[in-house]
PDB file of N, CA and C in Angstrom:
ATOM      1  N   MET S 128       0.839  -1.183   0.000  1.00 52.00           N
ATOM      2  CA  MET S 128       0.000   0.000   0.000  1.00 52.00           C
ATOM      3  C   MET S 128       0.885   1.249   0.000  1.00 52.00           C
ATOM      4  N   THR S 129       0.606   2.208  -0.877  1.00 57.00           N
ATOM      5  CA  THR S 129       1.351   3.449  -0.956  1.00 57.00           C
ATOM      6  C   THR S 129       0.677   4.508  -0.097  1.00 57.00           C
ATOM      7  N   VAL S 130       1.474   5.214   0.668  1.00 59.00           N
ATOM      8  CA  VAL S 130       0.949   6.273   1.523  1.00 59.00           C
ATOM      9  C   VAL S 130       1.144   7.598   0.809  1.00 59.00           C
ATOM     10  N   ALA S 131       0.065   8.352   0.634  1.00 66.00           N
ATOM     11  CA  ALA S 131       0.153   9.659  -0.009  1.00 66.00           C
ATOM     12  C   ALA S 131       0.654  10.677   1.010  1.00 66.00           C
ATOM     13  N   LEU S 132       1.682  11.427   0.620  1.00 77.00           N
ATOM     14  CA  LEU S 132       2.222  12.465   1.494  1.00 77.00           C
ATOM     15  C   LEU S 132       1.874  13.831   0.946  1.00 77.00           C
ATOM     16  N   SER S 133       1.857  14.797   1.811  1.00 82.00           N
ATOM     17  CA  SER S 133       1.739  16.193   1.418  1.00 82.00           C
ATOM     18  C   SER S 133       3.090  16.842   1.626  1.00 82.00           C
ATOM     19  N   CYS S 134       3.328  17.932   0.932  1.00 85.00           N
ATOM     20  CA  CYS S 134       4.584  18.651   1.139  1.00 85.00           C
ATOM     21  C   CYS S 134       4.662  19.129   2.586  1.00 85.00           C
ATOM     22  N   ARG S 135       5.868  19.083   3.129  1.00 86.00           N
ATOM     23  CA  ARG S 135       6.106  19.538   4.497  1.00 86.00           C
ATOM     24  C   ARG S 135       6.108  21.063   4.497  1.00 86.00           C
ATOM     25  N   ALA S 136       5.290  21.663   5.317  1.00 86.00           N
ATOM     26  CA  ALA S 136       5.244  23.123   5.421  1.00 86.00           C
ATOM     27  C   ALA S 136       6.622  23.664   5.772  1.00 86.00           C
ATOM     28  N   GLY S 137       7.053  24.676   5.037  1.00 89.00           N
ATOM     29  CA  GLY S 137       8.326  25.324   5.312  1.00 89.00           C
ATOM     30  C   GLY S 137       9.544  24.589   4.814  1.00 89.00           C
ATOM     31  N   CYS S 138       9.385  23.526   4.034  1.00 92.00           N
ATOM     32  CA  CYS S 138      10.536  22.732   3.588  1.00 92.00           C
ATOM     33  C   CYS S 138      11.258  23.393   2.409  1.00 92.00           C
ATOM     34  N   GLY S 139      10.659  23.379   1.240  1.00 93.00           N
ATOM     35  CA  GLY S 139      11.254  24.001   0.061  1.00 93.00           C
ATOM     36  C   GLY S 139      12.437  23.261  -0.536  1.00 93.00           C
ATOM     37  N   ALA S 140      12.747  22.055  -0.062  1.00 94.00           N
ATOM     38  CA  ALA S 140      13.920  21.327  -0.551  1.00 94.00           C
ATOM     39  C   ALA S 140      13.867  21.101  -2.052  1.00 94.00           C
ATOM     40  N   CYS S 141      12.698  20.819  -2.600  1.00 92.00           N
ATOM     41  CA  CYS S 141      12.561  20.571  -4.037  1.00 92.00           C
ATOM     42  C   CYS S 141      12.847  21.824  -4.866  1.00 92.00           C
ATOM     43  N   CYS S 142      12.771  22.980  -4.240  1.00 94.00           N
ATOM     44  CA  CYS S 142      12.993  24.252  -4.937  1.00 94.00           C
ATOM     45  C   CYS S 142      14.401  24.801  -4.677  1.00 94.00           C
ATOM     46  N   ILE S 143      15.210  24.029  -3.959  1.00 95.00           N
ATOM     47  CA  ILE S 143      16.570  24.454  -3.640  1.00 95.00           C
ATOM     48  C   ILE S 143      17.588  23.440  -4.145  1.00 95.00           C
ATOM     49  N   ALA S 144      17.446  22.189  -3.762  1.00 94.00           N
ATOM     50  CA  ALA S 144      18.475  21.169  -4.009  1.00 94.00           C
ATOM     51  C   ALA S 144      18.720  20.832  -5.477  1.00 94.00           C
ATOM     52  N   PRO S 145      17.687  20.565  -6.270  1.00 93.00           N
ATOM     53  CA  PRO S 145      17.980  20.126  -7.646  1.00 93.00           C
ATOM     54  C   PRO S 145      18.273  21.274  -8.597  1.00 93.00           C
ATOM     55  N   SER S 146      19.036  20.956  -9.637  1.00 95.00           N
ATOM     56  CA  SER S 146      19.214  21.917 -10.725  1.00 95.00           C
ATOM     57  C   SER S 146      17.977  21.824 -11.608  1.00 95.00           C
ATOM     58  N   ILE S 147      17.657  22.933 -12.260  1.00 94.00           N
ATOM     59  CA  ILE S 147      16.542  22.961 -13.198  1.00 94.00           C
ATOM     60  C   ILE S 147      17.070  23.604 -14.469  1.00 94.00           C
ATOM     61  N   SER S 148      17.048  22.866 -15.561  1.00 93.00           N
ATOM     62  CA  SER S 148      17.624  23.372 -16.806  1.00 93.00           C
ATOM     63  C   SER S 148      16.632  24.162 -17.644  1.00 93.00           C
ATOM     64  N   SER S 149      15.353  24.042 -17.376  1.00 92.00           N
ATOM     65  CA  SER S 149      14.359  24.802 -18.132  1.00 92.00           C
ATOM     66  C   SER S 149      14.134  26.168 -17.492  1.00 92.00           C
ATOM     67  N   ALA S 150      13.592  27.081 -18.294  1.00 95.00           N
ATOM     68  CA  ALA S 150      13.345  28.447 -17.810  1.00 95.00           C
ATOM     69  C   ALA S 150      12.311  28.458 -16.695  1.00 95.00           C
ATOM     70  N   ILE S 151      12.551  29.339 -15.747  1.00 95.00           N
ATOM     71  CA  ILE S 151      11.640  29.600 -14.636  1.00 95.00           C
ATOM     72  C   ILE S 151      11.371  31.098 -14.706  1.00 95.00           C
ATOM     73  N   PRO S 152      10.138  31.572 -14.502  1.00 95.00           N
ATOM     74  CA  PRO S 152       9.927  33.015 -14.500  1.00 95.00           C
ATOM     75  C   PRO S 152      10.905  33.708 -13.542  1.00 95.00           C
ATOM     76  N   GLY S 153      11.678  34.636 -14.068  1.00 96.00           N
ATOM     77  CA  GLY S 153      12.684  35.334 -13.269  1.00 96.00           C
ATOM     78  C   GLY S 153      14.047  34.667 -13.306  1.00 96.00           C
ATOM     79  N   MET S 154      14.117  33.470 -13.853  1.00 97.00           N
ATOM     80  CA  MET S 154      15.370  32.712 -13.986  1.00 97.00           C
ATOM     81  C   MET S 154      15.349  32.073 -15.386  1.00 97.00           C
ATOM     82  N   PRO S 155      15.571  32.863 -16.436  1.00 96.00           N
ATOM     83  CA  PRO S 155      15.400  32.369 -17.804  1.00 96.00           C
ATOM     84  C   PRO S 155      16.314  31.218 -18.202  1.00 96.00           C
ATOM     85  N   HIS S 156      17.390  31.007 -17.479  1.00 96.00           N
ATOM     86  CA  HIS S 156      18.321  29.918 -17.783  1.00 96.00           C
ATOM     87  C   HIS S 156      18.200  28.772 -16.771  1.00 96.00           C
ATOM     88  N   GLY S 157      17.126  28.748 -16.008  1.00 96.00           N
ATOM     89  CA  GLY S 157      16.964  27.741 -14.973  1.00 96.00           C
ATOM     90  C   GLY S 157      17.788  28.102 -13.749  1.00 96.00           C
ATOM     91  N   LYS S 158      18.188  27.092 -12.990  1.00 96.00           N
ATOM     92  CA  LYS S 158      18.975  27.343 -11.782  1.00 96.00           C
ATOM     93  C   LYS S 158      19.903  26.168 -11.491  1.00 96.00           C
ATOM     94  N   PRO S 159      21.060  26.462 -10.929  1.00 96.00           N
ATOM     95  CA  PRO S 159      21.961  25.373 -10.532  1.00 96.00           C
ATOM     96  C   PRO S 159      21.499  24.709  -9.232  1.00 96.00           C
ATOM     97  N   ALA S 160      21.995  23.520  -9.008  1.00 95.00           N
ATOM     98  CA  ALA S 160      21.696  22.799  -7.769  1.00 95.00           C
ATOM     99  C   ALA S 160      22.155  23.606  -6.569  1.00 95.00           C
ATOM    100  N   GLY S 161      21.370  23.566  -5.520  1.00 95.00           N
ATOM    101  CA  GLY S 161      21.724  24.243  -4.282  1.00 95.00           C
ATOM    102  C   GLY S 161      21.371  25.716  -4.242  1.00 95.00           C
ATOM    103  N   VAL S 162      20.831  26.234  -5.325  1.00 96.00           N
ATOM    104  CA  VAL S 162      20.435  27.643  -5.392  1.00 96.00           C
ATOM    105  C   VAL S 162      18.931  27.735  -5.187  1.00 96.00           C
ATOM    106  N   ARG S 163      18.542  28.654  -4.347  1.00 96.00           N
ATOM    107  CA  ARG S 163      17.125  28.874  -4.053  1.00 96.00           C
ATOM    108  C   ARG S 163      16.416  29.424  -5.293  1.00 96.00           C
ATOM    109  N   CYS S 164      15.307  28.819  -5.676  1.00 97.00           N
ATOM    110  CA  CYS S 164      14.519  29.303  -6.804  1.00 97.00           C
ATOM    111  C   CYS S 164      13.941  30.674  -6.464  1.00 97.00           C
ATOM    112  N   ILE S 165      13.954  31.557  -7.432  1.00 97.00           N
ATOM    113  CA  ILE S 165      13.433  32.905  -7.218  1.00 97.00           C
ATOM    114  C   ILE S 165      11.932  32.892  -6.922  1.00 97.00           C
ATOM    115  N   GLN S 166      11.255  31.821  -7.323  1.00 96.00           N
ATOM    116  CA  GLN S 166       9.814  31.707  -7.085  1.00 96.00           C
ATOM    117  C   GLN S 166       9.470  31.095  -5.725  1.00 96.00           C
ATOM    118  N   LEU S 167      10.473  30.801  -4.927  1.00 95.00           N
ATOM    119  CA  LEU S 167      10.244  30.260  -3.593  1.00 95.00           C
ATOM    120  C   LEU S 167      10.026  31.424  -2.631  1.00 95.00           C
ATOM    121  N   THR S 168       8.878  31.431  -1.975  1.00 94.00           N
ATOM    122  CA  THR S 168       8.540  32.538  -1.076  1.00 94.00           C
ATOM    123  C   THR S 168       9.338  32.437   0.229  1.00 94.00           C
ATOM    124  N   GLU S 169       9.253  33.465   1.049  1.00 93.00           N
ATOM    125  CA  GLU S 169       9.976  33.476   2.325  1.00 93.00           C
ATOM    126  C   GLU S 169       9.587  32.311   3.230  1.00 93.00           C
ATOM    127  N   ASP S 170       8.340  31.862   3.117  1.00 92.00           N
ATOM    128  CA  ASP S 170       7.905  30.724   3.935  1.00 92.00           C
ATOM    129  C   ASP S 170       8.062  29.394   3.182  1.00 92.00           C
ATOM    130  N   ASN S 171       8.926  29.405   2.161  1.00 92.00           N
ATOM    131  CA  ASN S 171       9.288  28.202   1.387  1.00 92.00           C
ATOM    132  C   ASN S 171       8.114  27.545   0.678  1.00 92.00           C
ATOM    133  N   ARG S 172       7.314  28.333   0.026  1.00 88.00           N
ATOM    134  CA  ARG S 172       6.225  27.825  -0.807  1.00 88.00           C
ATOM    135  C   ARG S 172       6.446  28.337  -2.230  1.00 88.00           C
ATOM    136  N   CYS S 173       6.002  27.561  -3.207  1.00 90.00           N
ATOM    137  CA  CYS S 173       6.159  27.936  -4.607  1.00 90.00           C
ATOM    138  C   CYS S 173       5.138  29.011  -4.971  1.00 90.00           C
ATOM    139  N   ALA S 174       5.618  30.154  -5.445  1.00 92.00           N
ATOM    140  CA  ALA S 174       4.740  31.264  -5.806  1.00 92.00           C
ATOM    141  C   ALA S 174       3.994  31.002  -7.112  1.00 92.00           C
ATOM    142  N   ILE S 175       4.456  30.029  -7.914  1.00 92.00           N
ATOM    143  CA  ILE S 175       3.797  29.749  -9.188  1.00 92.00           C
ATOM    144  C   ILE S 175       3.189  28.340  -9.229  1.00 92.00           C
ATOM    145  N   PHE S 176       2.985  27.751  -8.076  1.00 87.00           N
ATOM    146  CA  PHE S 176       2.404  26.409  -7.997  1.00 87.00           C
ATOM    147  C   PHE S 176       1.058  26.390  -8.713  1.00 87.00           C
ATOM    148  N   GLY S 177       0.869  25.403  -9.597  1.00 86.00           N
ATOM    149  CA  GLY S 177      -0.389  25.260 -10.317  1.00 86.00           C
ATOM    150  C   GLY S 177      -0.559  26.183 -11.504  1.00 86.00           C
ATOM    151  N   ARG S 178       0.416  27.030 -11.772  1.00 91.00           N
ATOM    152  CA  ARG S 178       0.327  27.964 -12.898  1.00 91.00           C
ATOM    153  C   ARG S 178       1.036  27.377 -14.116  1.00 91.00           C
ATOM    154  N   PRO S 179       0.604  27.731 -15.319  1.00 92.00           N
ATOM    155  CA  PRO S 179       1.172  27.135 -16.529  1.00 92.00           C
ATOM    156  C   PRO S 179       2.652  27.439 -16.749  1.00 92.00           C
ATOM    157  N   GLU S 180       3.160  28.523 -16.208  1.00 91.00           N
ATOM    158  CA  GLU S 180       4.574  28.866 -16.401  1.00 91.00           C
ATOM    159  C   GLU S 180       5.520  28.091 -15.476  1.00 91.00           C
ATOM    160  N   ARG S 181       4.964  27.332 -14.570  1.00 91.00           N
ATOM    161  CA  ARG S 181       5.798  26.499 -13.684  1.00 91.00           C
ATOM    162  C   ARG S 181       6.426  25.386 -14.521  1.00 91.00           C
ATOM    163  N   PRO S 182       7.744  25.180 -14.424  1.00 91.00           N
ATOM    164  CA  PRO S 182       8.394  24.133 -15.223  1.00 91.00           C
ATOM    165  C   PRO S 182       7.793  22.756 -14.970  1.00 91.00           C
ATOM    166  N   LYS S 183       7.679  21.967 -16.027  1.00 90.00           N
ATOM    167  CA  LYS S 183       7.103  20.618 -15.906  1.00 90.00           C
ATOM    168  C   LYS S 183       7.906  19.749 -14.943  1.00 90.00           C
ATOM    169  N   VAL S 184       9.223  19.929 -14.917  1.00 88.00           N
ATOM    170  CA  VAL S 184      10.056  19.118 -14.028  1.00 88.00           C
ATOM    171  C   VAL S 184       9.653  19.330 -12.562  1.00 88.00           C
ATOM    172  N   CYS S 185       9.232  20.512 -12.232  1.00 89.00           N
ATOM    173  CA  CYS S 185       8.813  20.796 -10.854  1.00 89.00           C
ATOM    174  C   CYS S 185       7.561  20.000 -10.496  1.00 89.00           C
ATOM    175  N   GLY S 186       6.647  19.923 -11.423  1.00 84.00           N
ATOM    176  CA  GLY S 186       5.420  19.174 -11.185  1.00 84.00           C
ATOM    177  C   GLY S 186       5.656  17.681 -11.063  1.00 84.00           C
ATOM    178  N   GLY S 187       6.793  17.218 -11.599  1.00 84.00           N
ATOM    179  CA  GLY S 187       7.120  15.799 -11.534  1.00 84.00           C
ATOM    180  C   GLY S 187       7.632  15.351 -10.181  1.00 84.00           C
ATOM    181  N   LEU S 188       8.079  16.278  -9.373  1.00 83.00           N
ATOM    182  CA  LEU S 188       8.547  15.932  -8.027  1.00 83.00           C
ATOM    183  C   LEU S 188       7.352  15.868  -7.087  1.00 83.00           C
ATOM    184  N   ARG S 189       7.136  14.726  -6.527  1.00 84.00           N
ATOM    185  CA  ARG S 189       6.023  14.515  -5.595  1.00 84.00           C
ATOM    186  C   ARG S 189       6.575  14.025  -4.264  1.00 84.00           C
ATOM    187  N   PRO S 190       6.006  14.470  -3.166  1.00 88.00           N
ATOM    188  CA  PRO S 190       6.501  14.007  -1.870  1.00 88.00           C
ATOM    189  C   PRO S 190       6.339  12.504  -1.705  1.00 88.00           C
ATOM    190  N   GLU S 191       7.408  11.869  -1.247  1.00 90.00           N
ATOM    191  CA  GLU S 191       7.365  10.442  -0.924  1.00 90.00           C
ATOM    192  C   GLU S 191       8.314  10.192   0.233  1.00 90.00           C
ATOM    193  N   VAL S 192       8.074   9.132   0.957  1.00 91.00           N
ATOM    194  CA  VAL S 192       8.812   8.839   2.187  1.00 91.00           C
ATOM    195  C   VAL S 192      10.319   8.813   1.950  1.00 91.00           C
ATOM    196  N   SER S 193      10.784   8.137   0.907  1.00 91.00           N
ATOM    197  CA  SER S 193      12.231   8.023   0.685  1.00 91.00           C
ATOM    198  C   SER S 193      12.879   9.384   0.457  1.00 91.00           C
ATOM    199  N   MET S 194      12.218  10.273  -0.242  1.00 91.00           N
ATOM    200  CA  MET S 194      12.776  11.587  -0.525  1.00 91.00           C
ATOM    201  C   MET S 194      12.625  12.527   0.672  1.00 91.00           C
ATOM    202  N   CYS S 195      11.459  12.597   1.231  1.00 91.00           N
ATOM    203  CA  CYS S 195      11.175  13.594   2.268  1.00 91.00           C
ATOM    204  C   CYS S 195      11.709  13.208   3.642  1.00 91.00           C
ATOM    205  N   GLY S 196      11.709  11.904   3.943  1.00 91.00           N
ATOM    206  CA  GLY S 196      12.210  11.465   5.233  1.00 91.00           C
ATOM    207  C   GLY S 196      11.482  12.126   6.390  1.00 91.00           C
ATOM    208  N   GLY S 197      12.198  12.288   7.480  1.00 91.00           N
ATOM    209  CA  GLY S 197      11.593  12.837   8.687  1.00 91.00           C
ATOM    210  C   GLY S 197      11.703  14.338   8.843  1.00 91.00           C
ATOM    211  N   ASP S 198      12.546  14.971   8.012  1.00 93.00           N
ATOM    212  CA  ASP S 198      12.716  16.417   8.151  1.00 93.00           C
ATOM    213  C   ASP S 198      13.308  17.035   6.884  1.00 93.00           C
ATOM    214  N   ARG S 199      13.355  18.337   6.867  1.00 93.00           N
ATOM    215  CA  ARG S 199      13.846  19.097   5.719  1.00 93.00           C
ATOM    216  C   ARG S 199      15.291  18.741   5.375  1.00 93.00           C
ATOM    217  N   GLN S 200      16.136  18.538   6.367  1.00 95.00           N
ATOM    218  CA  GLN S 200      17.547  18.212   6.132  1.00 95.00           C
ATOM    219  C   GLN S 200      17.682  16.890   5.380  1.00 95.00           C
ATOM    220  N   HIS S 201      16.841  15.920   5.716  1.00 95.00           N
ATOM    221  CA  HIS S 201      16.847  14.650   4.981  1.00 95.00           C
ATOM    222  C   HIS S 201      16.506  14.904   3.517  1.00 95.00           C
ATOM    223  N   ALA S 202      15.448  15.674   3.260  1.00 94.00           N
ATOM    224  CA  ALA S 202      15.025  15.952   1.890  1.00 94.00           C
ATOM    225  C   ALA S 202      16.120  16.674   1.107  1.00 94.00           C
ATOM    226  N   LEU S 203      16.755  17.661   1.703  1.00 95.00           N
ATOM    227  CA  LEU S 203      17.843  18.376   1.029  1.00 95.00           C
ATOM    228  C   LEU S 203      19.000  17.432   0.713  1.00 95.00           C
ATOM    229  N   GLY S 204      19.349  16.574   1.653  1.00 95.00           N
ATOM    230  CA  GLY S 204      20.442  15.627   1.439  1.00 95.00           C
ATOM    231  C   GLY S 204      20.108  14.596   0.385  1.00 95.00           C
ATOM    232  N   TRP S 205      18.916  14.045   0.435  1.00 94.00           N
ATOM    233  CA  TRP S 205      18.496  13.023  -0.522  1.00 94.00           C
ATOM    234  C   TRP S 205      18.480  13.588  -1.940  1.00 94.00           C
ATOM    235  N   LEU S 206      17.899  14.771  -2.088  1.00 93.00           N
ATOM    236  CA  LEU S 206      17.840  15.412  -3.408  1.00 93.00           C
ATOM    237  C   LEU S 206      19.242  15.801  -3.881  1.00 93.00           C
ATOM    238  N   GLY S 207      20.105  16.217  -2.964  1.00 93.00           N
ATOM    239  CA  GLY S 207      21.492  16.542  -3.320  1.00 93.00           C
ATOM    240  C   GLY S 207      22.243  15.317  -3.822  1.00 93.00           C
ATOM    241  N   GLU S 208      22.024  14.187  -3.180  1.00 94.00           N
ATOM    242  CA  GLU S 208      22.647  12.937  -3.624  1.00 94.00           C
ATOM    243  C   GLU S 208      22.124  12.517  -4.996  1.00 94.00           C
ATOM    244  N   LEU S 209      20.837  12.651  -5.202  1.00 91.00           N
ATOM    245  CA  LEU S 209      20.249  12.317  -6.503  1.00 91.00           C
ATOM    246  C   LEU S 209      20.815  13.226  -7.593  1.00 91.00           C
ATOM    247  N   GLU S 210      20.936  14.492  -7.287  1.00 90.00           N
ATOM    248  CA  GLU S 210      21.517  15.454  -8.236  1.00 90.00           C
ATOM    249  C   GLU S 210      22.946  15.056  -8.603  1.00 90.00           C
ATOM    250  N   ALA S 211      23.748  14.729  -7.617  1.00 91.00           N
ATOM    251  CA  ALA S 211      25.150  14.343  -7.861  1.00 91.00           C
ATOM    252  C   ALA S 211      25.223  13.060  -8.692  1.00 91.00           C
ATOM    253  N   ALA S 212      24.319  12.143  -8.454  1.00 92.00           N
ATOM    254  CA  ALA S 212      24.319  10.865  -9.170  1.00 92.00           C
ATOM    255  C   ALA S 212      23.873  11.000 -10.624  1.00 92.00           C
ATOM    256  N   THR S 213      23.156  12.067 -10.941  1.00 86.00           N
ATOM    257  CA  THR S 213      22.618  12.223 -12.286  1.00 86.00           C
ATOM    258  C   THR S 213      23.331  13.284 -13.110  1.00 86.00           C
ATOM    259  N   CYS S 214      24.387  13.845 -12.580  1.00 74.00           N
ATOM    260  CA  CYS S 214      25.136  14.869 -13.334  1.00 74.00           C
ATOM    261  C   CYS S 214      26.144  14.243 -14.273  1.00 74.00           C
TER     262      CYS S 214
END
């Protein structure tokens, strides 16, 4: 049985850890890994969530136990490892 997770409030790991090669509003060349997305609000929420200009790759990241773990630091580390493995 798969458990559906919701994004952890205040996390933002998916908007910081991975590189994004497609254009993001305000970041026409995407962003490197470890750089905070310009669309990430102060409370670590996506300002363009659900909008058509949001990159498709962002919509592909869904919260799951292996990625999110027990806290934000786990998510940042897991995504950082995935980024390093796929470069």
